[in-house]
mmCIF file with all atom_site columns, C-alpha atoms in Angstrom:
data_model
loop_
_atom_site.group_PDB
_atom_site.id
_atom_site.type_symbol
_atom_site.label_atom_id
_atom_site.label_alt_id
_atom_site.label_comp_id
_atom_site.label_asym_id
_atom_site.label_entity_id
_atom_site.label_seq_id
_atom_site.pdbx_PDB_ins_code
_atom_site.Cartn_x
_atom_site.Cartn_y
_atom_site.Cartn_z
_atom_site.occupancy
_atom_site.B_iso_or_equiv
_atom_site.pdbx_formal_charge
_atom_site.auth_seq_id
_atom_site.auth_comp_id
_atom_site.auth_asym_id
_atom_site.auth_atom_id
_atom_site.pdbx_PDB_model_num
ATOM 1   C CA . UNK A 1 1   ? 117.841 113.542 -68.347 1.00 72.00 ? 1   UNK A CA 1
ATOM 2   C CA . UNK A 1 2   ? 117.395 111.153 -65.648 1.00 87.00 ? 2   UNK A CA 1
ATOM 3   C CA . UNK A 1 3   ? 114.238 109.398 -64.796 1.00 97.00 ? 3   UNK A CA 1
ATOM 4   C CA . UNK A 1 4   ? 112.856 108.481 -61.120 1.00 98.00 ? 4   UNK A CA 1
ATOM 5   C CA . UNK A 1 5   ? 111.307 105.150 -61.929 1.00 98.00 ? 5   UNK A CA 1
ATOM 6   C CA . UNK A 1 6   ? 109.429 103.125 -59.107 1.00 98.00 ? 6   UNK A CA 1
ATOM 7   C CA . UNK A 1 7   ? 109.197 99.761  -60.416 1.00 98.00 ? 7   UNK A CA 1
ATOM 8   C CA . UNK A 1 8   ? 107.850 96.173  -58.311 1.00 97.00 ? 8   UNK A CA 1
ATOM 9   C CA . UNK A 1 9   ? 106.337 92.869  -58.620 1.00 97.00 ? 9   UNK A CA 1
ATOM 10  C CA . UNK A 1 10  ? 102.352 92.460  -57.298 1.00 98.00 ? 10  UNK A CA 1
ATOM 11  C CA . UNK A 1 11  ? 100.168 90.036  -57.325 1.00 98.00 ? 11  UNK A CA 1
ATOM 12  C CA . UNK A 1 12  ? 97.090  90.325  -59.494 1.00 97.00 ? 12  UNK A CA 1
ATOM 13  C CA . UNK A 1 13  ? 94.586  92.011  -55.890 1.00 96.00 ? 13  UNK A CA 1
ATOM 14  C CA . UNK A 1 14  ? 97.892  94.276  -55.613 1.00 96.00 ? 14  UNK A CA 1
ATOM 15  C CA . UNK A 1 15  ? 100.060 93.127  -53.062 1.00 97.00 ? 15  UNK A CA 1
ATOM 16  C CA . UNK A 1 16  ? 104.092 93.106  -53.338 1.00 97.00 ? 16  UNK A CA 1
ATOM 17  C CA . UNK A 1 17  ? 104.391 91.001  -50.530 1.00 96.00 ? 17  UNK A CA 1
ATOM 18  C CA . UNK A 1 18  ? 102.054 87.804  -48.586 1.00 96.00 ? 18  UNK A CA 1
ATOM 19  C CA . UNK A 1 19  ? 101.445 87.751  -44.901 1.00 96.00 ? 19  UNK A CA 1
ATOM 20  C CA . UNK A 1 20  ? 104.038 86.635  -42.601 1.00 93.00 ? 20  UNK A CA 1
ATOM 21  C CA . UNK A 1 21  ? 107.024 89.161  -43.566 1.00 91.00 ? 21  UNK A CA 1
ATOM 22  C CA . UNK A 1 22  ? 110.099 89.003  -41.477 1.00 88.00 ? 22  UNK A CA 1
ATOM 23  C CA . UNK A 1 23  ? 113.725 88.613  -41.447 1.00 84.00 ? 23  UNK A CA 1
ATOM 24  C CA . UNK A 1 24  ? 113.053 84.829  -42.561 1.00 85.00 ? 24  UNK A CA 1
ATOM 25  C CA . UNK A 1 25  ? 110.069 85.711  -44.999 1.00 89.00 ? 25  UNK A CA 1
ATOM 26  C CA . UNK A 1 26  ? 111.141 88.678  -46.567 1.00 89.00 ? 26  UNK A CA 1
ATOM 27  C CA . UNK A 1 27  ? 108.568 88.603  -48.925 1.00 92.00 ? 27  UNK A CA 1
ATOM 28  C CA . UNK A 1 28  ? 106.298 86.987  -46.121 1.00 94.00 ? 28  UNK A CA 1
ATOM 29  C CA . UNK A 1 29  ? 105.030 83.014  -46.355 1.00 94.00 ? 29  UNK A CA 1
ATOM 30  C CA . UNK A 1 30  ? 104.873 82.276  -50.050 1.00 93.00 ? 30  UNK A CA 1
ATOM 31  C CA . UNK A 1 31  ? 105.498 85.333  -51.231 1.00 94.00 ? 31  UNK A CA 1
ATOM 32  C CA . UNK A 1 32  ? 108.735 84.404  -53.581 1.00 94.00 ? 32  UNK A CA 1
ATOM 33  C CA . UNK A 1 33  ? 105.780 83.562  -56.071 1.00 96.00 ? 33  UNK A CA 1
ATOM 34  C CA . UNK A 1 34  ? 104.889 87.453  -56.778 1.00 97.00 ? 34  UNK A CA 1
ATOM 35  C CA . UNK A 1 35  ? 108.896 87.434  -58.084 1.00 96.00 ? 35  UNK A CA 1
ATOM 36  C CA . UNK A 1 36  ? 108.604 84.166  -60.108 1.00 97.00 ? 36  UNK A CA 1
ATOM 37  C CA . UNK A 1 37  ? 109.914 85.754  -63.080 1.00 97.00 ? 37  UNK A CA 1
ATOM 38  C CA . UNK A 1 38  ? 112.882 86.171  -61.857 1.00 96.00 ? 38  UNK A CA 1
ATOM 39  C CA . UNK A 1 39  ? 113.540 83.632  -59.389 1.00 95.00 ? 39  UNK A CA 1
ATOM 40  C CA . UNK A 1 40  ? 112.428 80.874  -61.272 1.00 95.00 ? 40  UNK A CA 1
ATOM 41  C CA . UNK A 1 41  ? 114.937 78.604  -64.378 1.00 93.00 ? 41  UNK A CA 1
ATOM 42  C CA . UNK A 1 42  ? 115.326 78.688  -66.916 1.00 95.00 ? 42  UNK A CA 1
ATOM 43  C CA . UNK A 1 43  ? 114.411 82.587  -67.192 1.00 96.00 ? 43  UNK A CA 1
ATOM 44  C CA . UNK A 1 44  ? 111.897 83.404  -70.076 1.00 97.00 ? 44  UNK A CA 1
ATOM 45  C CA . UNK A 1 45  ? 113.720 85.782  -72.717 1.00 97.00 ? 45  UNK A CA 1
ATOM 46  C CA . UNK A 1 46  ? 111.047 88.321  -72.105 1.00 98.00 ? 46  UNK A CA 1
ATOM 47  C CA . UNK A 1 47  ? 111.361 88.576  -68.004 1.00 98.00 ? 47  UNK A CA 1
ATOM 48  C CA . UNK A 1 48  ? 115.068 88.859  -68.390 1.00 97.00 ? 48  UNK A CA 1
ATOM 49  C CA . UNK A 1 49  ? 115.398 91.176  -71.195 1.00 97.00 ? 49  UNK A CA 1
ATOM 50  C CA . UNK A 1 50  ? 113.740 93.134  -68.291 1.00 97.00 ? 50  UNK A CA 1
ATOM 51  C CA . UNK A 1 51  ? 115.353 92.440  -65.908 1.00 97.00 ? 51  UNK A CA 1
ATOM 52  C CA . UNK A 1 52  ? 118.699 93.465  -67.611 1.00 96.00 ? 52  UNK A CA 1
ATOM 53  C CA . UNK A 1 53  ? 116.931 96.806  -69.425 1.00 96.00 ? 53  UNK A CA 1
ATOM 54  C CA . UNK A 1 54  ? 116.565 97.948  -65.475 1.00 96.00 ? 54  UNK A CA 1
ATOM 55  C CA . UNK A 1 55  ? 119.681 96.842  -64.245 1.00 97.00 ? 55  UNK A CA 1
ATOM 56  C CA . UNK A 1 56  ? 121.629 98.531  -66.808 1.00 96.00 ? 56  UNK A CA 1
ATOM 57  C CA . UNK A 1 57  ? 119.273 101.842 -66.261 1.00 97.00 ? 57  UNK A CA 1
ATOM 58  C CA . UNK A 1 58  ? 119.953 102.143 -63.031 1.00 98.00 ? 58  UNK A CA 1
ATOM 59  C CA . UNK A 1 59  ? 121.844 104.843 -61.588 1.00 97.00 ? 59  UNK A CA 1
ATOM 60  C CA . UNK A 1 60  ? 120.969 104.626 -57.992 1.00 98.00 ? 60  UNK A CA 1
ATOM 61  C CA . UNK A 1 61  ? 118.086 103.327 -55.856 1.00 98.00 ? 61  UNK A CA 1
ATOM 62  C CA . UNK A 1 62  ? 116.114 104.332 -52.803 1.00 98.00 ? 62  UNK A CA 1
ATOM 63  C CA . UNK A 1 63  ? 114.446 101.746 -50.409 1.00 97.00 ? 63  UNK A CA 1
ATOM 64  C CA . UNK A 1 64  ? 112.651 101.445 -47.508 1.00 96.00 ? 64  UNK A CA 1
ATOM 65  C CA . UNK A 1 65  ? 113.715 100.847 -44.094 1.00 95.00 ? 65  UNK A CA 1
ATOM 66  C CA . UNK A 1 66  ? 112.125 97.497  -43.599 1.00 93.00 ? 66  UNK A CA 1
ATOM 67  C CA . UNK A 1 67  ? 113.066 96.698  -47.019 1.00 94.00 ? 67  UNK A CA 1
ATOM 68  C CA . UNK A 1 68  ? 116.530 97.262  -46.397 1.00 94.00 ? 68  UNK A CA 1
ATOM 69  C CA . UNK A 1 69  ? 116.468 95.549  -42.672 1.00 92.00 ? 69  UNK A CA 1
ATOM 70  C CA . UNK A 1 70  ? 116.087 92.535  -45.282 1.00 92.00 ? 70  UNK A CA 1
ATOM 71  C CA . UNK A 1 71  ? 117.758 92.448  -47.946 1.00 93.00 ? 71  UNK A CA 1
ATOM 72  C CA . UNK A 1 72  ? 121.149 93.744  -45.259 1.00 91.00 ? 72  UNK A CA 1
ATOM 73  C CA . UNK A 1 73  ? 120.278 90.828  -43.168 1.00 86.00 ? 73  UNK A CA 1
ATOM 74  C CA . UNK A 1 74  ? 121.038 87.152  -42.926 1.00 83.00 ? 74  UNK A CA 1
ATOM 75  C CA . UNK A 1 75  ? 119.211 85.786  -45.479 1.00 82.00 ? 75  UNK A CA 1
ATOM 76  C CA . UNK A 1 76  ? 119.003 89.128  -47.799 1.00 88.00 ? 76  UNK A CA 1
ATOM 77  C CA . UNK A 1 77  ? 122.096 90.356  -50.418 1.00 91.00 ? 77  UNK A CA 1
ATOM 78  C CA . UNK A 1 78  ? 125.599 89.334  -50.485 1.00 89.00 ? 78  UNK A CA 1
ATOM 79  C CA . UNK A 1 79  ? 128.360 89.250  -53.021 1.00 86.00 ? 79  UNK A CA 1
ATOM 80  C CA . UNK A 1 80  ? 126.623 87.494  -55.915 1.00 88.00 ? 80  UNK A CA 1
ATOM 81  C CA . UNK A 1 81  ? 122.866 88.165  -55.174 1.00 89.00 ? 81  UNK A CA 1
ATOM 82  C CA . UNK A 1 82  ? 121.447 92.054  -55.115 1.00 92.00 ? 82  UNK A CA 1
ATOM 83  C CA . UNK A 1 83  ? 120.215 94.876  -56.423 1.00 93.00 ? 83  UNK A CA 1
ATOM 84  C CA . UNK A 1 84  ? 118.740 93.183  -59.911 1.00 93.00 ? 84  UNK A CA 1
ATOM 85  C CA . UNK A 1 85  ? 119.293 89.600  -58.200 1.00 93.00 ? 85  UNK A CA 1
ATOM 86  C CA . UNK A 1 86  ? 121.853 87.719  -59.862 1.00 91.00 ? 86  UNK A CA 1
ATOM 87  C CA . UNK A 1 87  ? 122.988 90.459  -62.648 1.00 93.00 ? 87  UNK A CA 1
ATOM 88  C CA . UNK A 1 88  ? 126.567 91.781  -62.768 1.00 91.00 ? 88  UNK A CA 1
ATOM 89  C CA . UNK A 1 89  ? 126.873 92.187  -58.801 1.00 91.00 ? 89  UNK A CA 1
ATOM 90  C CA . UNK A 1 90  ? 130.907 94.159  -59.509 1.00 90.00 ? 90  UNK A CA 1
ATOM 91  C CA . UNK A 1 91  ? 129.844 97.548  -59.162 1.00 91.00 ? 91  UNK A CA 1
ATOM 92  C CA . UNK A 1 92  ? 126.218 97.602  -58.265 1.00 93.00 ? 92  UNK A CA 1
ATOM 93  C CA . UNK A 1 93  ? 124.460 101.348 -57.630 1.00 96.00 ? 93  UNK A CA 1
ATOM 94  C CA . UNK A 1 94  ? 124.443 102.790 -54.101 1.00 97.00 ? 94  UNK A CA 1
ATOM 95  C CA . UNK A 1 95  ? 121.060 102.242 -52.324 1.00 97.00 ? 95  UNK A CA 1
ATOM 96  C CA . UNK A 1 96  ? 119.846 105.452 -50.278 1.00 98.00 ? 96  UNK A CA 1
ATOM 97  C CA . UNK A 1 97  ? 117.954 103.800 -47.624 1.00 98.00 ? 97  UNK A CA 1
ATOM 98  C CA . UNK A 1 98  ? 115.066 106.558 -46.408 1.00 98.00 ? 98  UNK A CA 1
ATOM 99  C CA . UNK A 1 99  ? 114.864 105.824 -42.583 1.00 97.00 ? 99  UNK A CA 1
ATOM 100 C CA . UNK A 1 100 ? 114.093 108.073 -38.904 1.00 96.00 ? 100 UNK A CA 1
ATOM 101 C CA . UNK A 1 101 ? 117.696 106.586 -38.017 1.00 96.00 ? 101 UNK A CA 1
ATOM 102 C CA . UNK A 1 102 ? 120.550 104.712 -39.417 1.00 95.00 ? 102 UNK A CA 1
ATOM 103 C CA . UNK A 1 103 ? 121.496 101.247 -37.920 1.00 93.00 ? 103 UNK A CA 1
ATOM 104 C CA . UNK A 1 104 ? 123.842 100.755 -35.397 1.00 92.00 ? 104 UNK A CA 1
ATOM 105 C CA . UNK A 1 105 ? 125.772 98.136  -37.834 1.00 91.00 ? 105 UNK A CA 1
ATOM 106 C CA . UNK A 1 106 ? 125.393 97.226  -41.902 1.00 93.00 ? 106 UNK A CA 1
ATOM 107 C CA . UNK A 1 107 ? 126.707 94.075  -43.460 1.00 91.00 ? 107 UNK A CA 1
ATOM 108 C CA . UNK A 1 108 ? 126.768 95.495  -46.652 1.00 90.00 ? 108 UNK A CA 1
ATOM 109 C CA . UNK A 1 109 ? 128.317 99.054  -45.755 1.00 91.00 ? 109 UNK A CA 1
ATOM 110 C CA . UNK A 1 110 ? 129.593 99.879  -48.985 1.00 91.00 ? 110 UNK A CA 1
ATOM 111 C CA . UNK A 1 111 ? 126.069 99.604  -50.706 1.00 94.00 ? 111 UNK A CA 1
ATOM 112 C CA . UNK A 1 112 ? 123.766 101.434 -48.228 1.00 96.00 ? 112 UNK A CA 1
ATOM 113 C CA . UNK A 1 113 ? 123.976 105.237 -47.606 1.00 97.00 ? 113 UNK A CA 1
ATOM 114 C CA . UNK A 1 114 ? 121.446 106.403 -45.230 1.00 98.00 ? 114 UNK A CA 1
ATOM 115 C CA . UNK A 1 115 ? 118.642 109.322 -45.326 1.00 98.00 ? 115 UNK A CA 1
ATOM 116 C CA . UNK A 1 116 ? 116.647 110.864 -41.886 1.00 98.00 ? 116 UNK A CA 1
ATOM 117 C CA . UNK A 1 117 ? 114.696 113.965 -44.060 1.00 97.00 ? 117 UNK A CA 1
ATOM 118 C CA . UNK A 1 118 ? 112.362 111.744 -45.597 1.00 97.00 ? 118 UNK A CA 1
ATOM 119 C CA . UNK A 1 119 ? 111.526 110.400 -49.397 1.00 98.00 ? 119 UNK A CA 1
ATOM 120 C CA . UNK A 1 120 ? 112.321 113.712 -51.187 1.00 98.00 ? 120 UNK A CA 1
ATOM 121 C CA . UNK A 1 121 ? 116.005 113.900 -49.466 1.00 98.00 ? 121 UNK A CA 1
ATOM 122 C CA . UNK A 1 122 ? 116.526 110.667 -50.652 1.00 98.00 ? 122 UNK A CA 1
ATOM 123 C CA . UNK A 1 123 ? 115.687 111.052 -54.629 1.00 98.00 ? 123 UNK A CA 1
ATOM 124 C CA . UNK A 1 124 ? 117.530 113.792 -54.520 1.00 97.00 ? 124 UNK A CA 1
ATOM 125 C CA . UNK A 1 125 ? 120.204 112.516 -53.440 1.00 97.00 ? 125 UNK A CA 1
ATOM 126 C CA . UNK A 1 126 ? 119.766 109.339 -55.482 1.00 98.00 ? 126 UNK A CA 1
ATOM 127 C CA . UNK A 1 127 ? 120.102 111.483 -58.733 1.00 97.00 ? 127 UNK A CA 1
ATOM 128 C CA . UNK A 1 128 ? 123.320 113.613 -58.043 1.00 97.00 ? 128 UNK A CA 1
ATOM 129 C CA . UNK A 1 129 ? 124.996 110.115 -57.310 1.00 97.00 ? 129 UNK A CA 1
ATOM 130 C CA . UNK A 1 130 ? 123.149 108.313 -60.757 1.00 97.00 ? 130 UNK A CA 1
ATOM 131 C CA . UNK A 1 131 ? 124.226 111.081 -63.109 1.00 96.00 ? 131 UNK A CA 1
ATOM 132 C CA . UNK A 1 132 ? 122.918 109.968 -66.973 1.00 96.00 ? 132 UNK A CA 1
ATOM 133 C CA . UNK A 1 133 ? 121.089 106.919 -65.727 1.00 97.00 ? 133 UNK A CA 1
ATOM 134 C CA . UNK A 1 134 ? 118.416 106.785 -63.778 1.00 98.00 ? 134 UNK A CA 1
ATOM 135 C CA . UNK A 1 135 ? 116.888 106.476 -60.192 1.00 98.00 ? 135 UNK A CA 1
ATOM 136 C CA . UNK A 1 136 ? 114.710 103.223 -59.076 1.00 98.00 ? 136 UNK A CA 1
ATOM 137 C CA . UNK A 1 137 ? 112.233 103.721 -56.299 1.00 98.00 ? 137 UNK A CA 1
ATOM 138 C CA . UNK A 1 138 ? 112.475 99.308  -55.305 1.00 96.00 ? 138 UNK A CA 1
ATOM 139 C CA . UNK A 1 139 ? 110.124 99.401  -52.273 1.00 91.00 ? 139 UNK A CA 1
ATOM 140 C CA . UNK A 1 140 ? 108.767 99.055  -49.867 1.00 92.00 ? 140 UNK A CA 1
ATOM 141 C CA . UNK A 1 141 ? 104.813 99.592  -50.727 1.00 96.00 ? 141 UNK A CA 1
ATOM 142 C CA . UNK A 1 142 ? 105.400 102.891 -48.647 1.00 95.00 ? 142 UNK A CA 1
ATOM 143 C CA . UNK A 1 143 ? 107.815 104.384 -50.102 1.00 97.00 ? 143 UNK A CA 1
ATOM 144 C CA . UNK A 1 144 ? 106.427 104.273 -53.657 1.00 97.00 ? 144 UNK A CA 1
ATOM 145 C CA . UNK A 1 145 ? 103.254 105.188 -51.908 1.00 96.00 ? 145 UNK A CA 1
ATOM 146 C CA . UNK A 1 146 ? 105.445 108.458 -50.450 1.00 96.00 ? 146 UNK A CA 1
ATOM 147 C CA . UNK A 1 147 ? 106.816 109.149 -53.419 1.00 96.00 ? 147 UNK A CA 1
ATOM 148 C CA . UNK A 1 148 ? 104.124 108.751 -55.865 1.00 96.00 ? 148 UNK A CA 1
ATOM 149 C CA . UNK A 1 149 ? 102.152 111.349 -53.556 1.00 94.00 ? 149 UNK A CA 1
ATOM 150 C CA . UNK A 1 150 ? 105.292 113.523 -53.360 1.00 94.00 ? 150 UNK A CA 1
ATOM 151 C CA . UNK A 1 151 ? 105.097 113.687 -57.170 1.00 95.00 ? 151 UNK A CA 1
ATOM 152 C CA . UNK A 1 152 ? 108.440 112.373 -57.542 1.00 97.00 ? 152 UNK A CA 1
ATOM 153 C CA . UNK A 1 153 ? 108.247 109.769 -59.866 1.00 97.00 ? 153 UNK A CA 1
ATOM 154 C CA . UNK A 1 154 ? 108.490 109.862 -63.281 1.00 97.00 ? 154 UNK A CA 1
ATOM 155 C CA . UNK A 1 155 ? 107.401 106.415 -64.451 1.00 98.00 ? 155 UNK A CA 1
ATOM 156 C CA . UNK A 1 156 ? 105.479 103.754 -62.622 1.00 98.00 ? 156 UNK A CA 1
ATOM 157 C CA . UNK A 1 157 ? 106.423 100.310 -63.830 1.00 98.00 ? 157 UNK A CA 1
ATOM 158 C CA . UNK A 1 158 ? 104.664 96.953  -62.223 1.00 98.00 ? 158 UNK A CA 1
ATOM 159 C CA . UNK A 1 159 ? 105.956 92.914  -62.986 1.00 98.00 ? 159 UNK A CA 1
ATOM 160 C CA . UNK A 1 160 ? 102.229 91.938  -62.795 1.00 98.00 ? 160 UNK A CA 1
ATOM 161 C CA . UNK A 1 161 ? 102.724 88.212  -61.364 1.00 98.00 ? 161 UNK A CA 1
ATOM 162 C CA . UNK A 1 162 ? 99.459  85.388  -62.161 1.00 97.00 ? 162 UNK A CA 1
ATOM 163 C CA . UNK A 1 163 ? 98.620  85.067  -58.852 1.00 96.00 ? 163 UNK A CA 1
ATOM 164 C CA . UNK A 1 164 ? 95.969  85.838  -56.112 1.00 97.00 ? 164 UNK A CA 1
ATOM 165 C CA . UNK A 1 165 ? 97.464  86.529  -52.268 1.00 96.00 ? 165 UNK A CA 1
ATOM 166 C CA . UNK A 1 166 ? 94.690  87.408  -50.824 1.00 96.00 ? 166 UNK A CA 1
ATOM 167 C CA . UNK A 1 167 ? 96.418  89.333  -48.148 1.00 97.00 ? 167 UNK A CA 1
ATOM 168 C CA . UNK A 1 168 ? 100.169 90.707  -47.500 1.00 96.00 ? 168 UNK A CA 1
ATOM 169 C CA . UNK A 1 169 ? 101.459 94.107  -47.722 1.00 96.00 ? 169 UNK A CA 1
ATOM 170 C CA . UNK A 1 170 ? 99.019  96.131  -50.208 1.00 95.00 ? 170 UNK A CA 1
ATOM 171 C CA . UNK A 1 171 ? 100.277 98.858  -52.721 1.00 96.00 ? 171 UNK A CA 1
ATOM 172 C CA . UNK A 1 172 ? 98.823  102.313 -53.788 1.00 95.00 ? 172 UNK A CA 1
ATOM 173 C CA . UNK A 1 173 ? 97.275  102.606 -49.688 1.00 91.00 ? 173 UNK A CA 1
ATOM 174 C CA . UNK A 1 174 ? 98.515  106.121 -49.269 1.00 87.00 ? 174 UNK A CA 1
ATOM 175 C CA . UNK A 1 175 ? 99.852  107.263 -53.050 1.00 87.00 ? 175 UNK A CA 1
ATOM 176 C CA . UNK A 1 176 ? 95.901  108.394 -53.231 1.00 86.00 ? 176 UNK A CA 1
ATOM 177 C CA . UNK A 1 177 ? 94.980  109.445 -57.223 1.00 90.00 ? 177 UNK A CA 1
ATOM 178 C CA . UNK A 1 178 ? 97.082  109.087 -59.890 1.00 93.00 ? 178 UNK A CA 1
ATOM 179 C CA . UNK A 1 179 ? 97.237  109.710 -63.162 1.00 94.00 ? 179 UNK A CA 1
ATOM 180 C CA . UNK A 1 180 ? 98.909  107.441 -65.680 1.00 97.00 ? 180 UNK A CA 1
ATOM 181 C CA . UNK A 1 181 ? 99.257  107.112 -69.580 1.00 97.00 ? 181 UNK A CA 1
ATOM 182 C CA . UNK A 1 182 ? 99.984  103.189 -70.555 1.00 97.00 ? 182 UNK A CA 1
ATOM 183 C CA . UNK A 1 183 ? 103.629 103.368 -72.323 1.00 97.00 ? 183 UNK A CA 1
ATOM 184 C CA . UNK A 1 184 ? 104.265 99.755  -72.845 1.00 97.00 ? 184 UNK A CA 1
ATOM 185 C CA . UNK A 1 185 ? 103.271 95.927  -72.348 1.00 98.00 ? 185 UNK A CA 1
ATOM 186 C CA . UNK A 1 186 ? 105.124 93.139  -72.461 1.00 98.00 ? 186 UNK A CA 1
ATOM 187 C CA . UNK A 1 187 ? 104.123 89.126  -71.432 1.00 97.00 ? 187 UNK A CA 1
ATOM 188 C CA . UNK A 1 188 ? 105.690 85.975  -70.382 1.00 98.00 ? 188 UNK A CA 1
ATOM 189 C CA . UNK A 1 189 ? 104.192 82.681  -68.820 1.00 97.00 ? 189 UNK A CA 1
ATOM 190 C CA . UNK A 1 190 ? 105.472 84.351  -65.735 1.00 97.00 ? 190 UNK A CA 1
ATOM 191 C CA . UNK A 1 191 ? 104.542 88.489  -65.449 1.00 98.00 ? 191 UNK A CA 1
ATOM 192 C CA . UNK A 1 192 ? 103.019 90.741  -67.453 1.00 98.00 ? 192 UNK A CA 1
ATOM 193 C CA . UNK A 1 193 ? 105.392 94.042  -67.179 1.00 98.00 ? 193 UNK A CA 1
ATOM 194 C CA . UNK A 1 194 ? 103.951 97.593  -67.159 1.00 98.00 ? 194 UNK A CA 1
ATOM 195 C CA . UNK A 1 195 ? 105.163 100.592 -67.817 1.00 98.00 ? 195 UNK A CA 1
ATOM 196 C CA . UNK A 1 196 ? 103.444 104.047 -67.211 1.00 98.00 ? 196 UNK A CA 1
ATOM 197 C CA . UNK A 1 197 ? 104.411 107.357 -67.747 1.00 97.00 ? 197 UNK A CA 1
ATOM 198 C CA . UNK A 1 198 ? 102.911 109.431 -64.379 1.00 97.00 ? 198 UNK A CA 1
ATOM 199 C CA . UNK A 1 199 ? 101.477 112.635 -65.403 1.00 95.00 ? 199 UNK A CA 1
ATOM 200 C CA . UNK A 1 200 ? 102.020 114.938 -62.968 1.00 80.00 ? 200 UNK A CA 1
ATOM 201 C CA . UNK A 1 201 ? 99.770  117.378 -61.928 1.00 71.00 ? 201 UNK A CA 1
ATOM 202 C CA . UNK A 1 202 ? 99.584  121.380 -62.442 1.00 60.00 ? 202 UNK A CA 1
ATOM 203 C CA . UNK A 1 203 ? 99.937  123.602 -59.446 1.00 46.00 ? 203 UNK A CA 1
ATOM 204 C CA . UNK A 1 204 ? 97.928  126.099 -59.550 1.00 39.00 ? 204 UNK A CA 1
#
């Protein structure tokens, strides 16, 4: 059975972007360092394996509107770079965007679907599209927090960068207490890749 996996890169002090996020600086000013494990070359075998594994497992993606506005913006994704960065973009997984209102125009229209009924509806639609593969919630932080708070996430993957930012967009601001079981840890010079099973609280 497919899983819902929240997957995001984070600084050591809990930020997923630096300060100053805008269309020109999608990760904030200096925030690219959070993703050095993906962006810097040569990529280590550990980092390459982590990226390739996630991409191969992905059947559909859930993201928030702010993240969409950046990746579909003028400095965002293109025919060579998209979800999974430089993985094969010939058949990218569909991305379900949680939004209050769909945009008037979409640059990469074939890649995106827009969901106005909230994160649970987006995850449900993504599950159907994913088939036997997994649904990846790639961000931003608020969408991942909402999915955790709603009990929608089966697995949490954090790519922990050896970096202290001191400010930016923080993860876990609204998710609330969440019990986790550590399942896997791999290390490279640029990141520690952590995988946790999310323990679902029994409803009474």
